[in-house]
Coordinates of C-alpha atoms in Angstrom, one line a residue:
M1 CA -3.0 -18.7 31.6
F2 CA -4.8 -21.6 33.4
V3 CA -3.7 -24.0 30.6
V4 CA -0.1 -22.9 30.9
I5 CA -0.1 -23.4 34.7
F6 CA -1.7 -26.8 34.3
L7 CA 1.0 -27.9 31.8
L8 CA 3.8 -26.8 34.1
I9 CA 2.3 -28.5 37.2
S10 CA 1.8 -31.7 35.2
C11 CA 5.5 -31.8 34.4
W12 CA 6.8 -30.9 37.9
N13 CA 8.0 -34.5 38.7
R14 CA 9.4 -35.3 35.3
V15 CA 10.9 -32.0 34.1
S16 CA 13.6 -33.3 31.7
S17 CA 11.4 -35.7 29.8
C18 CA 8.4 -33.4 29.7
L19 CA 10.0 -30.2 28.5
K20 CA 10.5 -31.6 25.0
Q21 CA 6.7 -32.3 24.8
V22 CA 5.4 -29.2 26.5
F23 CA 7.7 -26.5 25.1
P24 CA 6.4 -26.9 21.5
L25 CA 2.8 -26.6 22.8
L26 CA 3.5 -23.5 24.8
L27 CA 5.3 -22.0 21.8
F28 CA 2.4 -22.7 19.6
V29 CA -0.1 -21.2 22.1
V30 CA 2.1 -18.0 22.3
L31 CA 2.3 -17.7 18.5
L32 CA -1.5 -18.3 18.2
V33 CA -2.4 -15.7 20.8
F34 CA -0.1 -13.0 19.8
S35 CA -0.9 -13.3 16.1
H36 CA -4.6 -13.7 16.7
P37 CA -5.7 -12.1 20.0
Q38 CA -9.3 -13.4 19.6
A39 CA -7.9 -16.9 20.1
S40 CA -6.8 -16.3 23.6
S41 CA -9.9 -17.6 25.3
S42 CA -9.3 -20.6 27.6
A43 CA -11.8 -22.7 25.5
S44 CA -10.0 -22.0 22.3
I45 CA -6.6 -22.7 23.7
S46 CA -7.8 -25.9 25.4
S47 CA -9.2 -27.2 22.2
W48 CA -5.9 -26.7 20.5
I49 CA -3.9 -28.3 23.3
G50 CA -6.2 -31.4 22.9
A51 CA -5.7 -31.5 19.1
L52 CA -1.9 -31.2 19.5
N53 CA -1.8 -34.3 21.6
D54 CA -2.4 -36.3 18.3
A55 CA 0.2 -34.3 16.3
T56 CA 2.6 -37.2 16.8
I57 CA 1.9 -40.9 17.1
H58 CA 2.2 -42.7 20.5
D59 CA 0.9 -45.9 22.0
G60 CA -2.8 -45.7 22.3
S61 CA -3.2 -42.7 19.9
T62 CA -6.2 -42.8 17.6
S63 CA -4.2 -43.3 14.4
I64 CA -2.2 -46.2 15.8
T65 CA -5.4 -47.9 17.1
Q66 CA -7.2 -47.5 13.8
W67 CA -4.2 -48.7 11.8
C68 CA -3.9 -51.7 14.0
S69 CA -7.5 -52.6 13.6
V70 CA -7.3 -52.4 9.8
M71 CA -4.1 -54.5 9.7
N72 CA -5.8 -57.1 12.0
S73 CA -8.7 -57.3 9.6
R74 CA -6.3 -57.6 6.6
Q75 CA -4.4 -60.4 8.4
Q76 CA -7.6 -62.4 8.4
R77 CA -8.1 -62.1 4.7
K78 CA -6.3 -64.1 2.0
N79 CA -6.9 -61.7 -0.8
S80 CA -5.4 -58.5 0.7
H81 CA -3.7 -56.2 -1.8
S82 CA -0.4 -54.5 -1.0
Y83 CA -0.2 -51.7 -3.6
L84 CA 0.0 -48.0 -2.4
E85 CA 1.0 -49.1 1.1
R86 CA 3.2 -46.0 1.1
P87 CA 2.5 -42.7 -0.6
L88 CA 3.3 -42.7 -4.3
L89 CA 4.3 -39.4 -6.0
I90 CA 3.0 -39.0 -9.6
P91 CA 4.7 -36.0 -11.3
N92 CA 3.3 -33.7 -14.0
V93 CA -0.4 -34.4 -13.7
L94 CA -1.0 -30.7 -14.7
T95 CA 1.2 -28.4 -16.8
P96 CA 2.6 -25.1 -15.4
Q97 CA 0.1 -23.2 -17.5
E98 CA -2.8 -25.3 -16.1
I99 CA -1.5 -24.8 -12.5
K100 CA -1.3 -21.0 -13.0
F101 CA -4.9 -21.0 -14.3
V102 CA -6.2 -23.0 -11.3
V103 CA -4.3 -21.0 -8.7
D104 CA -5.4 -17.6 -10.2
T105 CA -9.0 -18.8 -10.4
I106 CA -9.0 -19.9 -6.7
K107 CA -7.6 -16.6 -5.7
D108 CA -10.2 -14.8 -7.7
S109 CA -12.9 -16.8 -5.9
K110 CA -11.8 -15.8 -2.4
H111 CA -15.3 -14.7 -1.4
L112 CA -16.3 -18.4 -1.7
H113 CA -13.6 -19.8 0.5
I114 CA -15.0 -21.3 3.7
H115 CA -13.0 -20.6 6.8
M116 CA -12.4 -23.7 8.9
N117 CA -13.0 -21.9 12.2
E118 CA -14.6 -25.0 13.8
R119 CA -11.3 -26.9 13.5
A120 CA -8.7 -24.1 13.2
G121 CA -10.0 -21.3 15.2
P122 CA -8.7 -18.0 13.8
L123 CA -5.8 -19.5 11.9
P124 CA -5.8 -18.9 8.1
T125 CA -7.1 -22.2 6.9
F126 CA -9.9 -22.5 4.3
I127 CA -11.7 -24.9 2.0
F128 CA -13.0 -24.2 -1.5
G129 CA -15.6 -26.9 -1.9
T130 CA -17.7 -28.7 0.7
Y131 CA -15.9 -31.4 2.7
W132 CA -18.6 -33.2 4.7
M133 CA -16.2 -33.9 7.6
Y134 CA -15.9 -30.2 8.3
L135 CA -19.4 -29.2 7.5
S136 CA -21.7 -31.8 9.0
F137 CA -21.1 -31.4 12.7
N138 CA -24.6 -31.0 14.0
S139 CA -26.9 -33.0 11.7
E140 CA -27.6 -36.5 10.6
F141 CA -26.3 -37.2 7.2
P142 CA -29.2 -37.0 4.7
S143 CA -29.8 -39.5 2.0
P144 CA -28.6 -38.7 -1.6
S145 CA -32.2 -38.2 -2.7
S146 CA -32.9 -35.6 -0.1
M147 CA -29.6 -33.9 -0.9
Q148 CA -30.5 -33.7 -4.5
S149 CA -33.7 -31.9 -3.7
L150 CA -31.7 -29.2 -1.8
S151 CA -30.7 -27.6 -5.1
N152 CA -34.2 -26.1 -5.3
T153 CA -34.2 -25.0 -1.7
F154 CA -31.2 -22.9 -1.3
P155 CA -30.1 -19.7 -3.2
S156 CA -27.9 -20.1 -6.3
I157 CA -24.2 -20.0 -5.8
E158 CA -24.1 -16.5 -7.5
H159 CA -26.1 -15.1 -4.6
I160 CA -24.1 -16.6 -1.8
T161 CA -21.8 -14.0 -0.2
G162 CA -18.9 -14.4 2.1
P163 CA -17.3 -14.5 4.5
L164 CA -18.2 -18.2 4.9
N165 CA -17.1 -20.4 7.7
T166 CA -17.8 -23.9 9.1
R167 CA -19.7 -22.6 12.1
T168 CA -22.4 -21.0 10.0
T169 CA -22.4 -23.0 6.8
T170 CA -23.6 -26.6 6.3
Y171 CA -22.7 -29.3 3.8
E172 CA -26.4 -29.7 3.0
E173 CA -26.7 -26.1 2.1
L174 CA -23.8 -25.8 -0.3
H175 CA -22.5 -29.0 -1.7
V176 CA -24.8 -29.1 -4.8
H177 CA -23.9 -25.6 -5.8
F178 CA -20.2 -26.0 -5.2
N179 CA -20.2 -29.2 -7.3
K180 CA -21.6 -27.2 -10.2
L181 CA -19.2 -24.4 -9.7
L182 CA -16.1 -26.6 -9.4
L183 CA -17.0 -28.7 -12.4
A184 CA -17.5 -25.5 -14.5
K185 CA -14.2 -24.0 -13.5
F186 CA -12.0 -27.1 -13.1
G187 CA -13.5 -29.9 -15.2
F188 CA -10.2 -30.4 -17.0
V189 CA -8.4 -30.9 -13.6
Y190 CA -10.9 -33.6 -12.6
D191 CA -10.4 -35.3 -15.9
A192 CA -6.6 -35.3 -15.5
V193 CA -6.8 -36.7 -12.0
R194 CA -9.2 -39.5 -13.0
K195 CA -6.8 -40.5 -15.8
S196 CA -3.8 -40.6 -13.5
L197 CA -5.7 -42.6 -10.8
A198 CA -7.0 -45.1 -13.4
R199 CA -3.5 -45.7 -14.6
E200 CA -2.0 -46.2 -11.1
L201 CA -5.0 -48.3 -9.9
K202 CA -4.6 -50.4 -13.1
T203 CA -8.3 -50.1 -14.0
D204 CA -10.5 -48.6 -16.8
L205 CA -11.3 -44.9 -16.6
E206 CA -15.0 -45.8 -16.1
N207 CA -14.2 -47.5 -12.8
V208 CA -12.9 -44.2 -11.3
V209 CA -15.9 -42.2 -10.4
F210 CA -16.2 -38.7 -8.8
E211 CA -19.5 -38.9 -7.0
E212 CA -21.7 -36.0 -7.8
N213 CA -24.4 -37.0 -5.3
W214 CA -21.8 -36.2 -2.7
A215 CA -19.3 -33.4 -2.6
L216 CA -16.7 -33.5 -5.4
P217 CA -13.0 -33.4 -4.3
G218 CA -12.2 -29.9 -3.2
F219 CA -9.4 -27.6 -2.3
N220 CA -7.6 -27.1 1.0
I221 CA -6.1 -23.6 1.3
F222 CA -3.6 -22.6 3.9
Y223 CA -1.9 -19.2 4.1
S224 CA 1.5 -19.5 5.7
H225 CA 1.6 -18.8 9.5
L226 CA 4.3 -19.2 12.1
A227 CA 2.2 -21.8 13.8
F228 CA 2.4 -24.1 10.8
S229 CA 6.2 -24.3 11.1
R230 CA 5.5 -26.6 14.1
Q231 CA 4.1 -30.1 14.0
V232 CA 0.6 -29.0 14.8
F233 CA -1.4 -31.1 12.3
Q234 CA -3.1 -34.2 13.6
T235 CA -1.9 -37.6 12.6
H236 CA -4.7 -39.7 11.2
I237 CA -5.9 -42.3 8.6
D238 CA -8.5 -41.5 6.0
G239 CA -11.9 -42.9 5.1
E240 CA -12.9 -44.3 8.5
W241 CA -16.3 -42.5 8.4
S242 CA -17.0 -42.1 4.6
P243 CA -20.7 -41.6 4.1
I244 CA -20.6 -43.2 0.6
R245 CA -20.7 -46.6 2.1
S246 CA -24.3 -46.1 3.1
T247 CA -25.3 -45.7 -0.5
Y248 CA -24.0 -49.0 -2.0
S249 CA -24.6 -52.6 -1.1
D250 CA -21.0 -54.0 -1.6
C251 CA -18.2 -51.9 -0.3
D252 CA -14.7 -53.1 0.6
D253 CA -13.4 -51.1 3.6
E254 CA -9.8 -52.1 2.9
E255 CA -9.8 -50.7 -0.6
R256 CA -9.9 -47.0 0.0
V257 CA -7.5 -44.6 -1.6
T258 CA -6.7 -40.9 -1.0
F259 CA -5.2 -38.5 -3.6
T260 CA -3.7 -35.1 -3.0
L261 CA -2.9 -32.9 -6.0
T262 CA -0.6 -29.9 -5.2
L263 CA -1.3 -26.6 -6.9
A264 CA 0.8 -24.3 -4.7
N265 CA 3.4 -24.9 -2.1
P266 CA 5.6 -22.1 -0.5
P267 CA 9.0 -22.4 -2.3
K268 CA 11.8 -24.0 -0.4
S269 CA 9.5 -24.4 2.6
G270 CA 9.7 -28.2 3.0
G271 CA 5.9 -28.5 2.9
G272 CA 4.5 -31.9 2.1
L273 CA 3.1 -35.1 3.7
S274 CA 4.6 -36.8 6.7
F275 CA 3.8 -40.5 7.1
W276 CA 4.6 -43.3 9.4
E277 CA 5.3 -46.9 8.4
I278 CA 6.5 -50.1 10.0
D279 CA 10.3 -50.3 10.1
N280 CA 11.6 -53.9 10.4
S281 CA 14.9 -52.7 11.7
L282 CA 13.0 -51.5 14.8
C283 CA 10.6 -54.5 15.0
D284 CA 11.1 -57.7 13.1
E285 CA 8.3 -59.2 11.0
S286 CA 7.3 -61.9 13.5
F287 CA 6.9 -59.3 16.3
V288 CA 4.8 -57.1 14.0
A289 CA 2.6 -60.0 13.0
E290 CA 2.1 -60.9 16.6
M291 CA 1.2 -57.4 17.8
I292 CA -1.3 -57.0 14.9
N293 CA -2.8 -60.4 15.7
K294 CA -3.3 -59.2 19.3
N295 CA -4.7 -55.9 17.9
T296 CA -2.3 -54.0 20.2
C297 CA 0.3 -52.1 18.2
S298 CA 3.3 -50.1 19.4
A299 CA 4.3 -46.7 18.1
S300 CA 8.0 -47.7 18.7
C301 CA 7.8 -50.0 15.5
F302 CA 7.1 -47.0 13.2
N303 CA 9.5 -44.8 11.4
K304 CA 8.6 -41.3 10.1
S305 CA 9.1 -40.4 6.5
K306 CA 8.1 -37.5 4.2
V307 CA 7.1 -36.7 0.7
I308 CA 7.8 -33.1 -0.5
Y309 CA 4.9 -31.6 -2.5
E310 CA 5.7 -30.1 -5.9
P311 CA 3.0 -28.0 -7.8
G312 CA 1.4 -30.2 -10.5
S313 CA 2.3 -33.5 -8.8
M314 CA -0.1 -35.8 -7.1
V315 CA 0.4 -38.1 -4.1
V316 CA -1.7 -41.3 -3.9
H317 CA -1.9 -43.7 -1.0
K318 CA -4.1 -46.2 0.8
G319 CA -6.4 -44.5 3.2
Y320 CA -5.1 -46.4 6.2
V321 CA -1.5 -45.1 5.9
I322 CA -0.8 -43.0 9.0
H323 CA -0.1 -39.5 7.9
A324 CA -0.2 -35.8 8.7
I325 CA 0.4 -32.5 7.0
S326 CA 4.1 -31.7 7.3
P327 CA 5.2 -28.4 8.9
W328 CA 6.7 -25.8 6.5
S329 CA 9.0 -22.9 7.0
Y330 CA 7.4 -19.5 7.4
I331 CA 8.6 -17.0 4.9
S332 CA 5.6 -14.7 4.2
S333 CA 2.0 -14.6 5.3
T334 CA 1.0 -14.2 1.6
D335 CA 2.5 -17.6 0.7
M336 CA -0.2 -20.2 0.1
R337 CA -0.4 -24.0 0.3
I338 CA -3.2 -25.2 -2.0
T339 CA -4.1 -28.8 -2.7
L340 CA -7.0 -30.7 -4.3
Q341 CA -8.0 -33.7 -2.3
G342 CA -10.3 -36.6 -2.6
F343 CA -11.1 -39.8 -0.7
S344 CA -12.5 -43.0 -2.1
C345 CA -14.4 -46.2 -1.2
F346 CA -14.4 -49.3 -3.5
C347 CA -18.1 -50.0 -3.9
D348 CA -20.0 -52.1 -6.4
G349 CA -16.8 -52.6 -8.4
K350 CA -15.8 -48.9 -8.8
W351 CA -13.5 -46.5 -7.0
R352 CA -15.9 -43.8 -5.8
F353 CA -14.2 -40.5 -4.8
S354 CA -15.8 -37.7 -2.9
W355 CA -14.8 -35.1 -0.3

C-alpha cells in the first residue's frame, strides 16, 4: 500500500503524463499480489517496481548507457565488424520430432528446475541448467581449477532433490553436475546449435566452443502468467560481465554473440524478442555519430522492433543489441515458453559460449 501511495503522490503535479507510466506498474502489482499473496510484502513489491523502471528504454537507462559506451569504443576502432547488428532468425535448427523430445525431457525433469526467486519472486520462472548471473550473488567467482574440483565435493546429480531455487542453490554447487546431465540428454541439440552458429559466423566448427569449465548454455522456462502479458522484462545488453574473460589472455569485448533457440512458445501469443535500434528517420547519421562520440546517447533515436519466436528456430545477435523478452498473451497457466540460451566471448581466436 505504501508503494501505491508513493506512486500516486509522485504523479500529483503531472497527472496526464504520469498515468501512462504508473498505471501499468499498478496493474502489474495487483496481478502479482492477487495471483501470489506471498508477494505482497513491501520489500517484494518495491523490488519489482525498481526492476520495472528498466522495462523500457529512456535517457540515462542502463541499457542506453552501456550501448553508447560500446558504440563509442567501436567508433575508435578501424576494424569493427557490422554483422548481426540486428537479431537474425535461423529457421529449422531442430526438427519437430527433436523439439518434442527436448520439451518432453524438460517436463520430465521438473524436479531439477531451479526457481528464479531471487529475480522473479513467486512468479513461475525457472532455469534448467546453471546460469552464473542468477546463481553467483553472494560469492567471488572461483577459478576454473577450483570449480573442477567441486565435482568431488558435492553429491551427484541423482541425489539432488527439489524444489531448487536461486536463494538456496549456488553456481559452484551445481554447474559441474548440470553440465554432465545436459550433455547426456541434449548432446544432439548442442551439436545442431554449434553447426548453425559456425555457419552464420562464417568460421570452422572447431572455432565455436561450448565451455565445459563453465556452465553450458541452459534453458529458460516460463509458465504463462497474466503479469507476462505486460512489458515487465528488463531491457538490457548481454555479456557485459562474462566471467570467461578472466580465463583467457586475448579477448575482444566487441565480438560477443548471443543465441536463443526456441523449444516452446505459447501458440498465437506473440511471444518473442523485443529489440531497439537506431532509426535514421528519427536521428540522422551525423547526429548519431556526434552523440556516440560524446558518449551521451538519446533514447529518442531508437525504434522498437520484434522477432516472433517459432519452435525449432534460433535467434542470433551481437550481445550489445538492446533487447528484452517480449510480452505474450495469457491463454492458460499451463502454457510454457522454453528457450535454450548461450552467451559468448571471442577469446584466443574462438567463439566461447557459456551461460
